[in-house]
Short mmCIF file of C-alpha atoms in Angstrom, two decimals:
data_model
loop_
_atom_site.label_atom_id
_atom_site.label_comp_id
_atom_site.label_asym_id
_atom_site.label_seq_id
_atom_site.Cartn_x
_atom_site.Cartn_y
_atom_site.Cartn_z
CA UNK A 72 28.93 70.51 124.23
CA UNK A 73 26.38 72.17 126.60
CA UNK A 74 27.34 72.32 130.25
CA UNK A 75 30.76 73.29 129.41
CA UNK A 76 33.39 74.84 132.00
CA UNK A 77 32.94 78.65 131.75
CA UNK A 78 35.45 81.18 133.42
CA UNK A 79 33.57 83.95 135.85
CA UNK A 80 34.48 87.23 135.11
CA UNK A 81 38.13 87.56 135.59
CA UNK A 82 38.97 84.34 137.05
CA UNK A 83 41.09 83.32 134.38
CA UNK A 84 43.35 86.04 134.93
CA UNK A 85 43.07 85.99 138.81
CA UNK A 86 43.86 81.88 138.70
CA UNK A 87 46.74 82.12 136.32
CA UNK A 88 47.99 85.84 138.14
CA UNK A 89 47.94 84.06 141.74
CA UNK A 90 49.23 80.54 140.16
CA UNK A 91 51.90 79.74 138.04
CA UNK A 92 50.79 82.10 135.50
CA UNK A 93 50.59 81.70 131.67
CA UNK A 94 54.10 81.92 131.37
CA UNK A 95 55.61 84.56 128.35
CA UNK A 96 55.17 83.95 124.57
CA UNK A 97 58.24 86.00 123.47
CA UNK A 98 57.23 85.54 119.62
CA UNK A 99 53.64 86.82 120.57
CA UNK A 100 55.07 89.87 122.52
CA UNK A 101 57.53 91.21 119.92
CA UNK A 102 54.70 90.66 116.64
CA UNK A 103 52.53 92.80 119.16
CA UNK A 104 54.89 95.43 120.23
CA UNK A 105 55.98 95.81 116.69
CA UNK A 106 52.54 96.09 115.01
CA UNK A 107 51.77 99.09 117.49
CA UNK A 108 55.45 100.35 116.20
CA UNK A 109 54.15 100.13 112.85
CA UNK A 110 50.75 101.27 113.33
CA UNK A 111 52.09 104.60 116.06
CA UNK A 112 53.99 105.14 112.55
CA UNK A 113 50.84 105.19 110.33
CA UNK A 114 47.97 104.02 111.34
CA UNK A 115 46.21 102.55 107.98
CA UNK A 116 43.45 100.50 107.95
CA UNK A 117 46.24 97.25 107.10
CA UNK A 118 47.97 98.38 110.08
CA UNK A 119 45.60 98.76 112.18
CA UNK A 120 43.89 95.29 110.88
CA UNK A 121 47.33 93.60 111.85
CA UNK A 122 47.23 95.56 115.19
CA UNK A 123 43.92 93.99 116.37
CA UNK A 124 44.25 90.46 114.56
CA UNK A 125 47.79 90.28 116.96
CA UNK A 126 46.01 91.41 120.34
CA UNK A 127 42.63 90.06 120.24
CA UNK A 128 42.48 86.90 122.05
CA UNK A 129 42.24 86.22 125.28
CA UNK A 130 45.68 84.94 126.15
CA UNK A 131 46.81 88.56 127.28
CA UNK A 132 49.05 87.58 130.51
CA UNK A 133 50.74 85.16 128.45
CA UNK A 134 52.83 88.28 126.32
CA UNK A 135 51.81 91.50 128.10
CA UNK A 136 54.97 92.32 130.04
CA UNK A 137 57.35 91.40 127.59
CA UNK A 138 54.82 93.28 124.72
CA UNK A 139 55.30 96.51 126.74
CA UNK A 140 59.17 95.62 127.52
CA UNK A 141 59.50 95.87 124.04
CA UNK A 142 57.78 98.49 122.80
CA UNK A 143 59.99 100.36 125.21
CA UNK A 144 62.93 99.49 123.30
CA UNK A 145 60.95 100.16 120.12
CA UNK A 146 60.28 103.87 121.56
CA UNK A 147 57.28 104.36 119.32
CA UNK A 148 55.80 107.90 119.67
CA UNK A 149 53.43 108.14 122.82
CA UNK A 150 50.56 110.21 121.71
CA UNK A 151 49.70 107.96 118.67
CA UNK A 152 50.72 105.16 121.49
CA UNK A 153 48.01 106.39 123.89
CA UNK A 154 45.46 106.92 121.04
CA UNK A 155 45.64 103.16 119.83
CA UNK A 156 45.45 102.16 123.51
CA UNK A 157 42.15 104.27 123.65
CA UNK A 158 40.36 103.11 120.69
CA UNK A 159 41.09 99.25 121.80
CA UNK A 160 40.15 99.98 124.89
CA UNK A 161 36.88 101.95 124.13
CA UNK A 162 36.09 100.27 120.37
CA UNK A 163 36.82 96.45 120.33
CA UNK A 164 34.94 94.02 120.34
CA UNK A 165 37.08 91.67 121.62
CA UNK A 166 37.93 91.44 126.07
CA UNK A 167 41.66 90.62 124.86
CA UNK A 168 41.91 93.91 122.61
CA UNK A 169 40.14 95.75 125.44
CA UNK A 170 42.52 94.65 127.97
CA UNK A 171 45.38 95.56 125.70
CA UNK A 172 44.17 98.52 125.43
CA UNK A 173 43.81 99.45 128.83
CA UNK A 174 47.28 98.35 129.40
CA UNK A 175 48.45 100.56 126.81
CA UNK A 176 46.37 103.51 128.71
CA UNK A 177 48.18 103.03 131.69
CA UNK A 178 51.66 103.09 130.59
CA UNK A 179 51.39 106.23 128.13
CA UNK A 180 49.24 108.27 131.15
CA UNK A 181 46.02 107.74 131.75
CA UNK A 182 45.53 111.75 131.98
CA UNK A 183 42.24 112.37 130.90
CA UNK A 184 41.11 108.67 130.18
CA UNK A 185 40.88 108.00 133.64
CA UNK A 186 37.46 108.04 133.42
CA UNK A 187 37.09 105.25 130.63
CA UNK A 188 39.59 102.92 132.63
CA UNK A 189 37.55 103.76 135.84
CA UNK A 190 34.47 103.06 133.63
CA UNK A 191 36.12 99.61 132.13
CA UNK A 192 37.46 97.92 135.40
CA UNK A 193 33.78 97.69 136.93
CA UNK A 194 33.45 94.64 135.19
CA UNK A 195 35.77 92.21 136.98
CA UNK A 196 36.79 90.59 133.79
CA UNK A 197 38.84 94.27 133.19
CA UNK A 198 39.85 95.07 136.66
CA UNK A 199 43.20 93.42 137.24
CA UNK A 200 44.39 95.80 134.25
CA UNK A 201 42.66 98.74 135.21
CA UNK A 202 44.08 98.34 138.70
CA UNK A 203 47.41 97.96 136.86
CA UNK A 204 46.95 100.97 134.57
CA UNK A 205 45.86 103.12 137.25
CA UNK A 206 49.23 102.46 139.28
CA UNK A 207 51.34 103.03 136.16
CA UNK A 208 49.96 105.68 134.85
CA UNK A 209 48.10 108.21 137.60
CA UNK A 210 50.90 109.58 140.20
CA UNK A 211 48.73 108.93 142.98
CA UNK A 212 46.54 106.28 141.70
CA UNK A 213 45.41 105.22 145.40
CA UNK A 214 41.87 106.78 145.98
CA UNK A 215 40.79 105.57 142.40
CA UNK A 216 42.07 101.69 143.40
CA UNK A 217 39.79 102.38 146.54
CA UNK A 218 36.48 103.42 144.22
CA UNK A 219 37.58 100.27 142.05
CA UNK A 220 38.31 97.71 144.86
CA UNK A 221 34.87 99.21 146.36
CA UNK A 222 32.62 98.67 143.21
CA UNK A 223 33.84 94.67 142.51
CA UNK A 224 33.92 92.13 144.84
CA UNK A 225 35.63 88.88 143.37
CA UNK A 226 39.01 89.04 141.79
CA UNK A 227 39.09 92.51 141.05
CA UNK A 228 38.59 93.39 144.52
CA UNK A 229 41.85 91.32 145.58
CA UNK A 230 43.90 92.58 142.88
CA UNK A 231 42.83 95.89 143.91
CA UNK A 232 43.40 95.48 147.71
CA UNK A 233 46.59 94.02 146.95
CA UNK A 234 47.58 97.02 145.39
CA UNK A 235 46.64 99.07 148.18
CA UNK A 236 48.72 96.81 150.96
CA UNK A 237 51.14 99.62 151.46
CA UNK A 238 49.00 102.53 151.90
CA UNK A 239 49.36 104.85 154.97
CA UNK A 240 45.50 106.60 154.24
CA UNK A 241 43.92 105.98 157.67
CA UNK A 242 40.57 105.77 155.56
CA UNK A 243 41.81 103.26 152.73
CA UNK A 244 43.27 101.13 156.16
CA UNK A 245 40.16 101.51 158.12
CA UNK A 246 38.12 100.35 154.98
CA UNK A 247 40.40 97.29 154.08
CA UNK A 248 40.18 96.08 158.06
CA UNK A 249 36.32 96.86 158.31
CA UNK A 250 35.06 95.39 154.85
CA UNK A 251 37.40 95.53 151.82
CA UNK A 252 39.02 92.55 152.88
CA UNK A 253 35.86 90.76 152.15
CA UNK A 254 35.50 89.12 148.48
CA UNK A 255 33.40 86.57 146.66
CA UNK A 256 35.94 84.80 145.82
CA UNK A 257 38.33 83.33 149.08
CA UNK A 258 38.65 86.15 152.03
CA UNK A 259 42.19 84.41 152.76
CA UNK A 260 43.35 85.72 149.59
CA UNK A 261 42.80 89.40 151.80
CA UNK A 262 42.87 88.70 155.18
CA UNK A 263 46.81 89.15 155.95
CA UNK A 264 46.71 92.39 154.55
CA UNK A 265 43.62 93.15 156.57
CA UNK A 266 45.41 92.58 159.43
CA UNK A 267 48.68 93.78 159.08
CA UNK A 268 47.91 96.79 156.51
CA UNK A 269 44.31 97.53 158.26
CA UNK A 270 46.11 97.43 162.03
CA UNK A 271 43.92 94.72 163.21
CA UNK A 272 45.58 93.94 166.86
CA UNK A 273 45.52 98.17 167.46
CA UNK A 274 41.98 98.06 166.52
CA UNK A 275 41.34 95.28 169.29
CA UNK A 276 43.73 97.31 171.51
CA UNK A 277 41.67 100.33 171.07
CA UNK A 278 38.79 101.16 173.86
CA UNK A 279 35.86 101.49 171.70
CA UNK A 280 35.25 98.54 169.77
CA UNK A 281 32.37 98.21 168.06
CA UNK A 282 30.95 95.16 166.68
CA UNK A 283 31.08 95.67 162.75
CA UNK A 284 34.67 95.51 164.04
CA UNK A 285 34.41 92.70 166.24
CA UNK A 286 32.59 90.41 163.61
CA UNK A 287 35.21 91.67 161.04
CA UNK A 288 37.60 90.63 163.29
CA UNK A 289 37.00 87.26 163.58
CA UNK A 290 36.15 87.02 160.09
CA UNK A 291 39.75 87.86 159.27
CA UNK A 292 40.79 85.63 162.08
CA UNK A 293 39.13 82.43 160.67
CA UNK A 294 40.75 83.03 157.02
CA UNK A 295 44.20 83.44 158.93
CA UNK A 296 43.21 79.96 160.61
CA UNK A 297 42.68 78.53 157.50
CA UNK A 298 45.61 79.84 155.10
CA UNK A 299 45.58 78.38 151.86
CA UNK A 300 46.46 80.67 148.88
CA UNK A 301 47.84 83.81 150.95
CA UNK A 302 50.00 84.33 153.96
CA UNK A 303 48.38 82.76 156.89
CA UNK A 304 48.39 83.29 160.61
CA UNK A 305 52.00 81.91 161.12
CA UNK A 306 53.35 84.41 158.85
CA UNK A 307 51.35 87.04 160.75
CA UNK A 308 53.97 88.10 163.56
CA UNK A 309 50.95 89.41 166.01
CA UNK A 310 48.97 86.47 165.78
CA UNK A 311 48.83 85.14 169.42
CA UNK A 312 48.42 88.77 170.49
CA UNK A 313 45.10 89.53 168.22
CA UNK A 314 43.87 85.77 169.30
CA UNK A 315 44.45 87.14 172.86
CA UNK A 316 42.91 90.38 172.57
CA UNK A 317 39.99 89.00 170.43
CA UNK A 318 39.54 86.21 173.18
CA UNK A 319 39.14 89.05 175.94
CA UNK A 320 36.64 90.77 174.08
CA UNK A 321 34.92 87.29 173.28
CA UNK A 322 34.75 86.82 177.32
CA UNK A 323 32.10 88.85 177.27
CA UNK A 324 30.66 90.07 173.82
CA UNK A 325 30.64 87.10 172.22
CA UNK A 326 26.64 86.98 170.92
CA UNK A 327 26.59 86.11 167.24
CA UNK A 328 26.94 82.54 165.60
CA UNK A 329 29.70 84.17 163.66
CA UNK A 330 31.55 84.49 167.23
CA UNK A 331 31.00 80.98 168.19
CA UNK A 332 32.78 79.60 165.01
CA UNK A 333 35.75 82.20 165.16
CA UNK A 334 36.59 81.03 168.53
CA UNK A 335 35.97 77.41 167.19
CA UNK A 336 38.44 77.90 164.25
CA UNK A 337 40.67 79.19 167.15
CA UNK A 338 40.44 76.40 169.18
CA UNK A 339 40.92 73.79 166.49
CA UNK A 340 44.08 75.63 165.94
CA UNK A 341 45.26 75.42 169.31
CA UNK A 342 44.92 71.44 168.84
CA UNK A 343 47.12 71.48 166.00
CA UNK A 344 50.12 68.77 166.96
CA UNK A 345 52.90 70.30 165.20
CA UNK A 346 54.53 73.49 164.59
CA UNK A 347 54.49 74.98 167.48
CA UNK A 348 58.31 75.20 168.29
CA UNK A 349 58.68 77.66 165.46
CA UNK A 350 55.57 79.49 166.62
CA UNK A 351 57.07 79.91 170.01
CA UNK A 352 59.20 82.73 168.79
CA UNK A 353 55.82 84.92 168.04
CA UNK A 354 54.36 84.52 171.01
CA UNK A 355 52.77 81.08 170.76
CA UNK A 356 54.23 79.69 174.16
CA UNK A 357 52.98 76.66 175.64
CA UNK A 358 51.27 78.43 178.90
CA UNK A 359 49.59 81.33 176.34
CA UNK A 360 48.25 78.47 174.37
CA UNK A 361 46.81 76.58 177.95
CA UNK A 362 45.53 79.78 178.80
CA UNK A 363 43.78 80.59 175.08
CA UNK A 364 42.46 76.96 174.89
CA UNK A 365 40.62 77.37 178.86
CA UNK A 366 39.01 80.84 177.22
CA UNK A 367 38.06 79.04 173.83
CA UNK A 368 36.64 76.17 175.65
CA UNK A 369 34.35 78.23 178.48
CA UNK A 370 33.04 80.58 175.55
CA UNK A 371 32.16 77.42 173.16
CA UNK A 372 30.27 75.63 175.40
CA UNK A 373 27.63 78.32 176.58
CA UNK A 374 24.28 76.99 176.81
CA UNK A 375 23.05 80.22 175.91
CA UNK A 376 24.34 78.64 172.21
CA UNK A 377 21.92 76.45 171.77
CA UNK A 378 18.63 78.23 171.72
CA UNK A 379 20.77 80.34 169.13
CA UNK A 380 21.71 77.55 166.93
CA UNK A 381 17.46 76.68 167.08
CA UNK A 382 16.48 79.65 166.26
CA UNK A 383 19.23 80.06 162.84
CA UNK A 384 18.13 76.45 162.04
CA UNK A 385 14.59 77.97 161.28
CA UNK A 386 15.94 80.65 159.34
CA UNK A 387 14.99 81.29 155.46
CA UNK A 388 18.15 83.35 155.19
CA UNK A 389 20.82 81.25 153.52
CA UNK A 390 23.87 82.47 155.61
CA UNK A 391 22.36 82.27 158.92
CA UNK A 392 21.28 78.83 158.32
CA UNK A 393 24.22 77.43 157.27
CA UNK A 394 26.17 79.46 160.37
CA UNK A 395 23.45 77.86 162.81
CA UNK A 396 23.95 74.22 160.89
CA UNK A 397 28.04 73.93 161.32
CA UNK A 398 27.18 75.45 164.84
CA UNK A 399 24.85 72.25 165.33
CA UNK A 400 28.00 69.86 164.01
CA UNK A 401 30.23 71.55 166.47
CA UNK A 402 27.12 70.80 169.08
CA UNK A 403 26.99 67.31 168.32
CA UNK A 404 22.65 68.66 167.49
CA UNK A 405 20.92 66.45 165.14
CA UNK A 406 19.45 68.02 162.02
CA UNK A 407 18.35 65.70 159.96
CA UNK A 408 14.95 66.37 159.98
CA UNK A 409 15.63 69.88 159.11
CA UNK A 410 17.33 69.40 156.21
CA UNK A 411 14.73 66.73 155.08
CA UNK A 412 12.19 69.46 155.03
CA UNK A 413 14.40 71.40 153.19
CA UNK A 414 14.95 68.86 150.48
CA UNK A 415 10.63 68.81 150.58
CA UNK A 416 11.32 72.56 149.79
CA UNK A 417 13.56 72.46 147.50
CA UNK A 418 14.52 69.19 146.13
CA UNK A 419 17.41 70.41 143.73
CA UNK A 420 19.22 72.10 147.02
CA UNK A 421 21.96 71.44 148.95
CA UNK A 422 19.57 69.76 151.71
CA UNK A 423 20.92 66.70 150.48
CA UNK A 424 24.62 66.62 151.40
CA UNK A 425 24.16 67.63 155.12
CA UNK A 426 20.89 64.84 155.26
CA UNK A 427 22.83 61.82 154.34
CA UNK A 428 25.71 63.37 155.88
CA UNK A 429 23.83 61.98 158.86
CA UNK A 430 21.68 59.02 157.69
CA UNK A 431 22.20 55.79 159.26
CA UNK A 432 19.89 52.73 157.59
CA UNK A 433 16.14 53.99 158.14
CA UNK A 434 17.15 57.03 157.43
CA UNK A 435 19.06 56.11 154.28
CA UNK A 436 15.40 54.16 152.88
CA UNK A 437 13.66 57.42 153.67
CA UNK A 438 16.05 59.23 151.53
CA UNK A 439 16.17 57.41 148.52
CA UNK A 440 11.67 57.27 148.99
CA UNK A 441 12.38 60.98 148.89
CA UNK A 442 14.83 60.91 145.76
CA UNK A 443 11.98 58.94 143.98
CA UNK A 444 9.06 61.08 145.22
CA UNK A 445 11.13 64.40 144.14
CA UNK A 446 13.14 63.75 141.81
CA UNK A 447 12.39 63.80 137.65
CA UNK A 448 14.55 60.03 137.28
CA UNK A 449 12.61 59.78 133.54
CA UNK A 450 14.03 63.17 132.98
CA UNK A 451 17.82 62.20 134.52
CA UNK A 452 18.03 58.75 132.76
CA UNK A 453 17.76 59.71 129.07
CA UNK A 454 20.90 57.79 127.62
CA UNK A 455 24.53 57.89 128.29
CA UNK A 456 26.43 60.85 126.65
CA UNK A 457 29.37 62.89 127.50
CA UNK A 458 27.82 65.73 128.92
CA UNK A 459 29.91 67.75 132.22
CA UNK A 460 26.10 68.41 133.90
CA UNK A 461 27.33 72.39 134.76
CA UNK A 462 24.58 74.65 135.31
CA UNK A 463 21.25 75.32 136.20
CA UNK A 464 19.78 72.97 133.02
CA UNK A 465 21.62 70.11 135.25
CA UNK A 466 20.10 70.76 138.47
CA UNK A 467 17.96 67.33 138.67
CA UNK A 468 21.07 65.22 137.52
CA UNK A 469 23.49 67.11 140.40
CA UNK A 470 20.68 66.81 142.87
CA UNK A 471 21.36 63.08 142.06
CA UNK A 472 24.76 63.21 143.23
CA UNK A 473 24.28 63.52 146.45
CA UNK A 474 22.38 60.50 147.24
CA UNK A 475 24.66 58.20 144.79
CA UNK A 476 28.09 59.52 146.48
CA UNK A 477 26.33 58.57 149.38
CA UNK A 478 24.79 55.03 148.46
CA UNK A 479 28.77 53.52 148.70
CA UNK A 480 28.27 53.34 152.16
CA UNK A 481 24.66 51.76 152.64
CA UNK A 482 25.19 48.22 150.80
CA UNK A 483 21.63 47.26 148.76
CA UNK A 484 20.24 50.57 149.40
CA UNK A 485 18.57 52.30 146.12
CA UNK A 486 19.66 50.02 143.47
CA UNK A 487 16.82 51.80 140.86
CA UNK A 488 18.79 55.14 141.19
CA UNK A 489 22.05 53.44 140.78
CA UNK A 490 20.54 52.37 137.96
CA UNK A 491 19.23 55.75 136.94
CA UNK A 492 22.35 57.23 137.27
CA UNK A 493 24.24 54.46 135.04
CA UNK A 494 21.61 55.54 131.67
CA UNK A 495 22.34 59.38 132.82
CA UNK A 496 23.73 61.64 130.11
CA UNK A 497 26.06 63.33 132.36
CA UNK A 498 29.24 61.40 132.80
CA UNK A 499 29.71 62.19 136.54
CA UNK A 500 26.52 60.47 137.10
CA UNK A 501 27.58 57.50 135.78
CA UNK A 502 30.64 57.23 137.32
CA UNK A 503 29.01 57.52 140.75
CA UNK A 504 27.18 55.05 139.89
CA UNK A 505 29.56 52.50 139.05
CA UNK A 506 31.90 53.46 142.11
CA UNK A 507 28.80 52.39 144.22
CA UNK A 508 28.71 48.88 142.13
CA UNK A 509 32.67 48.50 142.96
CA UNK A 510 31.83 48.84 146.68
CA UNK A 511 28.92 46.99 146.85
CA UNK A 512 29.26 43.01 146.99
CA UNK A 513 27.75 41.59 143.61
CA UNK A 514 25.23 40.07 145.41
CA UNK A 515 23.56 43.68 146.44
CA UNK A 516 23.49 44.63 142.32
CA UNK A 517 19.90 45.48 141.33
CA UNK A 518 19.56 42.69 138.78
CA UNK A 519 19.99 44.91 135.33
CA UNK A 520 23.01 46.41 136.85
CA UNK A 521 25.46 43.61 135.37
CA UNK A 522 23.81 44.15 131.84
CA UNK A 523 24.14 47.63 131.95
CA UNK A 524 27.40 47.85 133.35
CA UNK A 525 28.72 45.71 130.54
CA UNK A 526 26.87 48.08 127.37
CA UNK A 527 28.73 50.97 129.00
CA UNK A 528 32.11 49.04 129.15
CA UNK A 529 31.54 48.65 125.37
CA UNK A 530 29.81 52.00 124.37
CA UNK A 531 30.12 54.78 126.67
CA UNK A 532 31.11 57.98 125.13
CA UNK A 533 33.34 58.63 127.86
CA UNK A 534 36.76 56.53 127.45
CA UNK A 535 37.78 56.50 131.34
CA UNK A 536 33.90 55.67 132.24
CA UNK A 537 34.42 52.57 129.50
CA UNK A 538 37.63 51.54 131.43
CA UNK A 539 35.89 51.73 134.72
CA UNK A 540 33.02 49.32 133.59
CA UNK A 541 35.02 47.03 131.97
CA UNK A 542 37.36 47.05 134.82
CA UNK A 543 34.33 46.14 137.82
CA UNK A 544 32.84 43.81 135.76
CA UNK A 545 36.49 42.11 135.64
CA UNK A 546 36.59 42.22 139.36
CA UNK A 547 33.47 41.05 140.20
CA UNK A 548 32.58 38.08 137.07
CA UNK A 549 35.88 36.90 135.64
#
């Protein structure tokens, strides 16, 4: 099916390495550690065959541990061992034979192959086991995890990071606080061992700060204030003293759009309701807090803010705009017309969200006039199918989305593209589509809607989109 759910480059292995994991297919481990046994022992063309049929998918956390667990209870002989790592490594075709390889590399000694595993974990989709094989199998493996963690910057730069969280090299600390805590992936995943690792509050301490530190500062600081998959800022016991010494630099440095929302993610944690008894004991006492919120509050509401948030709302650089538009939100600033010219721009772009985001009835009508203006609807309404709409090939259909999510909320409102996204091949479309029809009195149905709605509850490809027809026109005609 086109559109399909592909993995990035080692996100597959990051997910399931920071989740629950794979879990461990003994039977898998032990046919793979004994088919290197066998092939360490002679390595014929059968046994090498076996070898690679064995390790070649892509399944590799799932038996890895317990494959090398085993083989060292097999004790096969480690030169041959190291040679059959290699030639995976370097000579298959497959990433699950590769990363076997590699593996294999690191725990026989990477000695001269260094290179090749330095080589291999470039590509993210190799670096969690080339950071791995480089701290099993180099004595002092921690200046090649910081040429590794600097040349990748989603998963692979976390897994490498993480494996630098102990490190006493003032450089490899300085780095980690300054940028290697940054990633394409989530900087929370990073930013407690940015802090604590990368001596964030005796950087703020220090008398020269600079401002690649300050900004990285409060970059860290706003993926503390927002947690999620790591340790967040209540685990971090010199929270309240960085927020403090941040603050006093913020007093009078703070200039960037950057700085306004670090002090905003601040403050909105200073309005949390609970959990501050147990965050008493690290500082977070009710007078510091007072004191913090009075600081956040006089730096937030600057005027000197708003010509700044004007000027990034005219940007054509992605990042500053979208700074300067959540700075406008936190301003209570209008910006709808902005984003409308950006949808006259771009009409398969985000513009959409953020401009019914803040449409009220005429602005709604002059949305859905643009949607018809802009958009290819002959193009989107081509027949149910089953399709997931993923990718760039899909842009007109997602485009779509935003304006039928939205249509639940403005009764009677573009009934054609509710309609265009009911005969839409991808399946989200449709669903939107009826979820607006189960909000919307039947009265407010364009007048094919009930017609259509009942085909799909009869022949949609998609058996929970079938259910969902059959259900609203239950609701609304029975």
């Amino acid at each position: 099916m086109s559109g399909g759910i592909r993995w990035a480059a080692g996100a597959l292995d990051g997910v399931l390495g920071h989740g629950s994991g794979g879990g461990q297919s003994a039977a898998k481990a032990i046919a793979a550690a004994e088919a290197f046994a066998n092939a360490c022992d002679r390595q014929s063309g059968p046994n090498l065959r076996e070898l690679y049929t064995v390790v070649c998918d892509d399944g590799v956390l799932d038996f890895i541990d317990p494959m090398v667990e085993r083989l060292a209870e097999l004790r096969p002989d480690m030169t041959a061992l190291h040679t059959l790592g290699r030639w995976l490594a370097t000579t298959a075709s497959d990433r699950g034979a590769v990363k076997v390889g590699i593996a294999i590399l690191g725990v026989t000694g990477l000695g001269r192959d260094v290179g090749v595993v330095r080589a291999l974990g470039a590509h993210e989709e190799f670096t969690l086991y080339a950071a791995v094989a480089m701290t099993n199998g180099l004595a002092e493996p921690e200046s090649e995890l910081w040429a590794l963690a600097s040349a990748v910057d989603g998963w692979g730069r976390i897994h490498c990071v993480e494996r630098l969280r102990n490190t006493k090299d003032p450089a490899i600390r300085s780095w980690i606080l300054r940028q290697g805590f940054r990633n394409s992936i989530m900087d929370e995943y990073l930013a407690f061992i940015a802090a604590t690792t990368g001596g964030l509050l005796d950087a703020l301490l220090a008398e020269d700060v600079d401002r690649e530190l300050l900004t990285a500062a409060g970059e860290i600081l706003q993926a503390l204030v927002s947690g999620g998959p790591a340790e967040d800022l209540d685990d971090y016991a010199c929270g309240a003293d960085a927020v403090e010494a941040f603050l006093h630099h913020m007093n009078t440095r703070a200039e960037t759009l950057g700085d306004l929302h670090t002090v905003g993610e601040i403050r909105s944690f200073l309005s949390r309701k609970d959990g501050w008894e147990s965050r008493s004991s690290k500082g977070w006492t009710a007078t510091r807090r007072e004191t913090f919120e009075n600081r956040c509050d006089e730096i937030l509401w600057r005027e000197v803010w708003r010509d700044r948030i004007t000027v990034g709302l005219l940007s054509d650089d992605q990042a500053e705009f979208w700074q300067a538009e959540r700075a406008a939100q936190m301003w209570g600033i209008d910006t709808f017309h902005v984003h409308v010219e950006k949808i006259r721009d771009d009409p398969f772009g985000s513009g959409w969200f953020q401009a019914w985001r803040q449409a009220d009835g005429e602005r709604a009508e002059q949305l859905v006039a643009l949607a018809r203006d802009l958009l290819p609807l002959k193009e989107i309404a081509t027949g149910a199918a089953d399709e997931l709409g993923l990718g760039s090939d899909w842009a007109p259909h997602s485009a779509l989305d935003w304006t039928l999510q939205a249509l639940r909320d403005h009764v009677g409102v573009g009934g054609d593209l509710v309609l265009v996204g009911l005969a839409s091949p991808v399946t989200r479309n449709r669903n939107m589509s009826l979820q607006v029809l189960r909000d919307w009195p039947s009265w407010a149905w364009p007048d094919e809607a009930r017609v259509v709605v009942a085909n799909l509850a009869g022949s949609d490809p998609n058996e929970d989109a079938r259910e969902a027809a059959a259900e609203i026109l239950s609701d609304r005609f029975d």
